[in-house]
């Protein structure tokens, strides 16, 4: 006789969160956000800045160009949008 054990669902990892500056409002409910991070070269130990742009879903059209926003990862909303707006920080 087989023993049946209940399976618990795997815990989902927390969504990644970033903050960045709104570079452009590209269409309805979408903003382009620039995130800058400071990294250090492993050999030469010099700091340098990397920039990455994200397409963020803005449901209420609250963000304007120049605002700093907080956004997190979500399910794919379109070909490039996988992030949603949490709050406008500044």
PDB file of C-alpha atoms in Angstrom, residues 36-67:
ATOM      1  CA  UNK A  36      22.161  53.168 -12.502  1.00  0.00           C
ATOM      2  CA  UNK A  37      24.360  50.859 -10.450  1.00  0.00           C
ATOM      3  CA  UNK A  38      27.944  51.356  -9.341  1.00  0.00           C
ATOM      4  CA  UNK A  39      30.214  48.355  -9.864  1.00  0.00           C
ATOM      5  CA  UNK A  40      33.869  47.745  -9.184  1.00  0.00           C
ATOM      6  CA  UNK A  41      36.249  46.185 -11.697  1.00  0.00           C
ATOM      7  CA  UNK A  42      37.511  42.890 -10.229  1.00  0.00           C
ATOM      8  CA  UNK A  43      41.130  43.333 -11.288  1.00  0.00           C
ATOM      9  CA  UNK A  44      41.749  47.087 -11.374  1.00  0.00           C
ATOM     10  CA  UNK A  45      39.444  47.956  -8.457  1.00  0.00           C
ATOM     11  CA  UNK A  46      38.063  51.008 -10.248  1.00  0.00           C
ATOM     12  CA  UNK A  47      34.423  51.967  -9.805  1.00  0.00           C
ATOM     13  CA  UNK A  48      32.281  52.462 -12.881  1.00  0.00           C
ATOM     14  CA  UNK A  49      28.602  53.136 -13.514  1.00  0.00           C
ATOM     15  CA  UNK A  50      26.328  50.818 -15.476  1.00  0.00           C
ATOM     16  CA  UNK A  51      22.952  51.891 -16.788  1.00  0.00           C
ATOM     17  CA  UNK A  52      19.999  49.725 -17.723  1.00  0.00           C
ATOM     18  CA  UNK A  53      16.587  50.745 -19.060  1.00  0.00           C
ATOM     19  CA  UNK A  54      13.318  49.035 -18.149  1.00  0.00           C
ATOM     20  CA  UNK A  55       9.823  49.300 -19.621  1.00  0.00           C
ATOM     21  CA  UNK A  56       7.524  49.736 -16.602  1.00  0.00           C
ATOM     22  CA  UNK A  57       3.728  49.435 -16.538  1.00  0.00           C
ATOM     23  CA  UNK A  58       2.104  52.580 -15.094  1.00  0.00           C
ATOM     24  CA  UNK A  59      -1.602  51.810 -14.694  1.00  0.00           C
ATOM     25  CA  UNK A  60      -2.671  55.284 -13.518  1.00  0.00           C
ATOM     26  CA  UNK A  61      -0.236  57.354 -15.616  1.00  0.00           C
ATOM     27  CA  UNK A  62       1.182  58.813 -12.386  1.00  0.00           C
ATOM     28  CA  UNK A  63       4.856  59.039 -13.378  1.00  0.00           C
ATOM     29  CA  UNK A  64       6.287  61.979 -15.311  1.00  0.00           C
ATOM     30  CA  UNK A  65       9.702  62.494 -16.899  1.00  0.00           C
ATOM     31  CA  UNK A  66      12.303  63.172 -14.195  1.00  0.00           C
ATOM     32  CA  UNK A  67      10.442  61.405 -11.373  1.00  0.00           C
TER      33      UNK A  67
END
